[in-house]
């Protein structure tokens, strides 16, 4: 079996507009994520918002097993045509890993069918503890009972997602809020994972445990081969019906 093909998508605006964030991610958030995925043996490439077709051409999408998505300040700039293409690919089996503020992206909202942009937030660099809820889940493999992030942006419940099919992680924040921070969903043949940590001004994606979760999530989100089936009016029976 060949390496899992991952396209790491990033809006790539904060890093260009804010020197403080550029200092954290000199190669962009996408550069950081693609690097640790490549080093782990994934076939990783990057795509960003301001490239033609946002870097998500038909050719790129066709060869992508799993797409990771980081966006924040320019969700509205993503063309509806691209969103529709990504949506169709997920229905057909491409995995999607939505990261941090990707909760408010057009594609995540369309796949969830709810106003996933709804949550509380606060940016004072407080502590977050990401607790493992589902100890047997493959996305939690290699993680002890929790991941401690010294400084993060807070996201708090209520979060406008539908009830996840599987809840892998839940976060506690120093200021008292809680959040469903690792959520699995299935849509059509596709698998979707939402993972909360990853605010742009903190070096979250350099943390080994966070990298472990992203790598596990990509492996999980690559769906097994699922054959197509015929739907619609079915006049022929598959067994003889005695009347
Ligand atoms: Zn953020």
PDB file of N, CA, C and O in Angstrom, residues 191-225:
ATOM      1  N   UNK A 191     -14.915  10.421   5.986  1.00  0.00           N
ATOM      2  CA  UNK A 191     -14.729  10.582   7.430  1.00  0.00           C
ATOM      3  C   UNK A 191     -14.201  11.984   7.715  1.00  0.00           C
ATOM      4  O   UNK A 191     -13.298  12.474   7.017  1.00  0.00           O
ATOM      5  N   UNK A 192     -14.734  12.597   8.762  1.00  0.00           N
ATOM      6  CA  UNK A 192     -14.370  13.976   9.115  1.00  0.00           C
ATOM      7  C   UNK A 192     -13.956  14.007  10.575  1.00  0.00           C
ATOM      8  O   UNK A 192     -14.637  13.431  11.430  1.00  0.00           O
ATOM      9  N   UNK A 193     -12.836  14.669  10.849  1.00  0.00           N
ATOM     10  CA  UNK A 193     -12.421  14.859  12.243  1.00  0.00           C
ATOM     11  C   UNK A 193     -12.208  16.338  12.482  1.00  0.00           C
ATOM     12  O   UNK A 193     -11.547  17.018  11.688  1.00  0.00           O
ATOM     13  N   UNK A 194     -12.778  16.841  13.561  1.00  0.00           N
ATOM     14  CA  UNK A 194     -12.522  18.221  13.977  1.00  0.00           C
ATOM     15  C   UNK A 194     -11.593  18.184  15.183  1.00  0.00           C
ATOM     16  O   UNK A 194     -11.867  17.458  16.150  1.00  0.00           O
ATOM     17  N   UNK A 195     -10.506  18.978  15.128  1.00  0.00           N
ATOM     18  CA  UNK A 195      -9.560  19.043  16.250  1.00  0.00           C
ATOM     19  C   UNK A 195      -9.319  20.508  16.604  1.00  0.00           C
ATOM     20  O   UNK A 195      -8.864  21.290  15.776  1.00  0.00           O
ATOM     21  N   UNK A 196      -9.618  20.858  17.836  1.00  0.00           N
ATOM     22  CA  UNK A 196      -9.689  22.245  18.262  1.00  0.00           C
ATOM     23  C   UNK A 196      -8.367  23.024  18.410  1.00  0.00           C
ATOM     24  O   UNK A 196      -8.282  24.182  17.974  1.00  0.00           O
ATOM     25  N   UNK A 197      -7.314  22.465  19.044  1.00  0.00           N
ATOM     26  CA  UNK A 197      -6.118  23.283  19.279  1.00  0.00           C
ATOM     27  C   UNK A 197      -5.503  23.805  17.980  1.00  0.00           C
ATOM     28  O   UNK A 197      -5.701  23.213  16.912  1.00  0.00           O
ATOM     29  N   UNK A 198      -4.755  24.920  18.070  1.00  0.00           N
ATOM     30  CA  UNK A 198      -4.047  25.405  16.886  1.00  0.00           C
ATOM     31  C   UNK A 198      -4.217  26.872  16.583  1.00  0.00           C
ATOM     32  O   UNK A 198      -4.132  27.282  15.418  1.00  0.00           O
ATOM     33  N   UNK A 199      -4.400  27.690  17.637  1.00  0.00           N
ATOM     34  CA  UNK A 199      -4.474  29.135  17.403  1.00  0.00           C
ATOM     35  C   UNK A 199      -3.142  29.631  16.841  1.00  0.00           C
ATOM     36  O   UNK A 199      -2.076  29.198  17.279  1.00  0.00           O
ATOM     37  N   UNK A 200      -3.233  30.560  15.889  1.00  0.00           N
ATOM     38  CA  UNK A 200      -2.069  30.949  15.084  1.00  0.00           C
ATOM     39  C   UNK A 200      -0.933  31.613  15.851  1.00  0.00           C
ATOM     40  O   UNK A 200       0.222  31.564  15.400  1.00  0.00           O
ATOM     41  N   UNK A 201      -1.234  32.239  16.994  1.00  0.00           N
ATOM     42  CA  UNK A 201      -0.160  32.987  17.666  1.00  0.00           C
ATOM     43  C   UNK A 201       0.586  32.154  18.714  1.00  0.00           C
ATOM     44  O   UNK A 201       1.495  32.661  19.374  1.00  0.00           O
ATOM     45  N   UNK A 202       0.206  30.883  18.862  1.00  0.00           N
ATOM     46  CA  UNK A 202       0.916  29.995  19.792  1.00  0.00           C
ATOM     47  C   UNK A 202       1.512  28.816  19.007  1.00  0.00           C
ATOM     48  O   UNK A 202       0.923  28.371  18.033  1.00  0.00           O
ATOM     49  N   UNK A 203       2.662  28.307  19.448  1.00  0.00           N
ATOM     50  CA  UNK A 203       3.355  27.258  18.647  1.00  0.00           C
ATOM     51  C   UNK A 203       2.758  25.856  18.835  1.00  0.00           C
ATOM     52  O   UNK A 203       3.470  24.883  19.075  1.00  0.00           O
ATOM     53  N   UNK A 204       1.457  25.747  18.688  1.00  0.00           N
ATOM     54  CA  UNK A 204       0.735  24.505  19.005  1.00  0.00           C
ATOM     55  C   UNK A 204       1.158  23.332  18.113  1.00  0.00           C
ATOM     56  O   UNK A 204       1.325  22.204  18.588  1.00  0.00           O
ATOM     57  N   UNK A 205       1.319  23.611  16.799  1.00  0.00           N
ATOM     58  CA  UNK A 205       1.591  22.493  15.877  1.00  0.00           C
ATOM     59  C   UNK A 205       3.042  21.987  15.948  1.00  0.00           C
ATOM     60  O   UNK A 205       3.398  21.067  15.224  1.00  0.00           O
ATOM     61  N   UNK A 206       3.837  22.584  16.828  1.00  0.00           N
ATOM     62  CA  UNK A 206       5.182  22.043  17.081  1.00  0.00           C
ATOM     63  C   UNK A 206       5.158  21.040  18.234  1.00  0.00           C
ATOM     64  O   UNK A 206       6.147  20.344  18.464  1.00  0.00           O
ATOM     65  N   UNK A 207       4.044  20.988  18.980  1.00  0.00           N
ATOM     66  CA  UNK A 207       3.982  20.084  20.145  1.00  0.00           C
ATOM     67  C   UNK A 207       3.893  18.627  19.674  1.00  0.00           C
ATOM     68  O   UNK A 207       3.017  18.292  18.875  1.00  0.00           O
ATOM     69  N   UNK A 208       4.785  17.756  20.171  1.00  0.00           N
ATOM     70  CA  UNK A 208       4.773  16.363  19.709  1.00  0.00           C
ATOM     71  C   UNK A 208       3.412  15.676  19.868  1.00  0.00           C
ATOM     72  O   UNK A 208       2.985  14.932  18.985  1.00  0.00           O
ATOM     73  N   UNK A 209       2.724  15.925  20.992  1.00  0.00           N
ATOM     74  CA  UNK A 209       1.426  15.247  21.192  1.00  0.00           C
ATOM     75  C   UNK A 209       0.392  15.731  20.189  1.00  0.00           C
ATOM     76  O   UNK A 209      -0.448  14.953  19.722  1.00  0.00           O
ATOM     77  N   UNK A 210       0.441  17.022  19.858  1.00  0.00           N
ATOM     78  CA  UNK A 210      -0.508  17.566  18.873  1.00  0.00           C
ATOM     79  C   UNK A 210      -0.200  16.963  17.502  1.00  0.00           C
ATOM     80  O   UNK A 210      -1.109  16.585  16.752  1.00  0.00           O
ATOM     81  N   UNK A 211       1.082  16.830  17.185  1.00  0.00           N
ATOM     82  CA  UNK A 211       1.471  16.214  15.913  1.00  0.00           C
ATOM     83  C   UNK A 211       1.000  14.759  15.860  1.00  0.00           C
ATOM     84  O   UNK A 211       0.540  14.282  14.813  1.00  0.00           O
ATOM     85  N   UNK A 212       1.110  14.065  16.989  1.00  0.00           N
ATOM     86  CA  UNK A 212       0.632  12.676  17.048  1.00  0.00           C
ATOM     87  C   UNK A 212      -0.855  12.598  16.725  1.00  0.00           C
ATOM     88  O   UNK A 212      -1.299  11.747  15.951  1.00  0.00           O
ATOM     89  N   UNK A 213      -1.631  13.501  17.309  1.00  0.00           N
ATOM     90  CA  UNK A 213      -3.084  13.493  17.062  1.00  0.00           C
ATOM     91  C   UNK A 213      -3.375  13.779  15.591  1.00  0.00           C
ATOM     92  O   UNK A 213      -4.201  13.088  14.971  1.00  0.00           O
ATOM     93  N   UNK A 214      -2.692  14.764  15.002  1.00  0.00           N
ATOM     94  CA  UNK A 214      -2.953  15.096  13.592  1.00  0.00           C
ATOM     95  C   UNK A 214      -2.579  13.912  12.701  1.00  0.00           C
ATOM     96  O   UNK A 214      -3.332  13.541  11.786  1.00  0.00           O
ATOM     97  N   UNK A 215      -1.461  13.275  12.987  1.00  0.00           N
ATOM     98  CA  UNK A 215      -1.051  12.107  12.186  1.00  0.00           C
ATOM     99  C   UNK A 215      -2.077  10.965  12.339  1.00  0.00           C
ATOM    100  O   UNK A 215      -2.489  10.352  11.344  1.00  0.00           O
ATOM    101  N   UNK A 216      -2.486  10.699  13.565  1.00  0.00           N
ATOM    102  CA  UNK A 216      -3.502   9.660  13.801  1.00  0.00           C
ATOM    103  C   UNK A 216      -4.806  10.000  13.077  1.00  0.00           C
ATOM    104  O   UNK A 216      -5.465   9.123  12.509  1.00  0.00           O
ATOM    105  N   UNK A 217      -5.160  11.285  13.114  1.00  0.00           N
ATOM    106  CA  UNK A 217      -6.428  11.711  12.498  1.00  0.00           C
ATOM    107  C   UNK A 217      -6.381  11.511  10.982  1.00  0.00           C
ATOM    108  O   UNK A 217      -7.365  11.076  10.372  1.00  0.00           O
ATOM    109  N   UNK A 218      -5.239  11.796  10.374  1.00  0.00           N
ATOM    110  CA  UNK A 218      -5.106  11.609   8.922  1.00  0.00           C
ATOM    111  C   UNK A 218      -5.224  10.121   8.585  1.00  0.00           C
ATOM    112  O   UNK A 218      -5.924   9.734   7.647  1.00  0.00           O
ATOM    113  N   UNK A 219      -4.559   9.265   9.384  1.00  0.00           N
ATOM    114  CA  UNK A 219      -4.662   7.815   9.135  1.00  0.00           C
ATOM    115  C   UNK A 219      -6.110   7.342   9.264  1.00  0.00           C
ATOM    116  O   UNK A 219      -6.606   6.575   8.440  1.00  0.00           O
ATOM    117  N   UNK A 220      -6.793   7.830  10.303  1.00  0.00           N
ATOM    118  CA  UNK A 220      -8.188   7.415  10.534  1.00  0.00           C
ATOM    119  C   UNK A 220      -9.110   7.922   9.413  1.00  0.00           C
ATOM    120  O   UNK A 220     -10.012   7.211   8.961  1.00  0.00           O
ATOM    121  N   UNK A 221      -8.853   9.162   8.976  1.00  0.00           N
ATOM    122  CA  UNK A 221      -9.764   9.803   8.010  1.00  0.00           C
ATOM    123  C   UNK A 221      -9.630   9.220   6.611  1.00  0.00           C
ATOM    124  O   UNK A 221     -10.502   9.443   5.767  1.00  0.00           O
ATOM    125  N   UNK A 222      -8.538   8.500   6.357  1.00  0.00           N
ATOM    126  CA  UNK A 222      -8.437   7.842   5.049  1.00  0.00           C
ATOM    127  C   UNK A 222      -9.376   6.638   5.086  1.00  0.00           C
ATOM    128  O   UNK A 222      -9.090   5.628   5.696  1.00  0.00           O
ATOM    129  N   UNK A 223     -10.498   6.791   4.422  1.00  0.00           N
ATOM    130  CA  UNK A 223     -11.526   5.754   4.487  1.00  0.00           C
ATOM    131  C   UNK A 223     -11.041   4.481   3.803  1.00  0.00           C
ATOM    132  O   UNK A 223     -10.285   4.545   2.845  1.00  0.00           O
ATOM    133  N   UNK A 224     -11.494   3.341   4.284  1.00  0.00           N
ATOM    134  CA  UNK A 224     -11.219   2.103   3.544  1.00  0.00           C
ATOM    135  C   UNK A 224     -11.968   2.148   2.222  1.00  0.00           C
ATOM    136  O   UNK A 224     -12.885   2.951   2.054  1.00  0.00           O
ATOM    137  N   UNK A 225     -11.598   1.271   1.290  1.00  0.00           N
ATOM    138  CA  UNK A 225     -12.313   1.233   0.012  1.00  0.00           C
ATOM    139  C   UNK A 225     -13.764   0.811   0.251  1.00  0.00           C
ATOM    140  O   UNK A 225     -14.017  -0.205   0.896  1.00  0.00           O
TER     141      UNK A 225
END
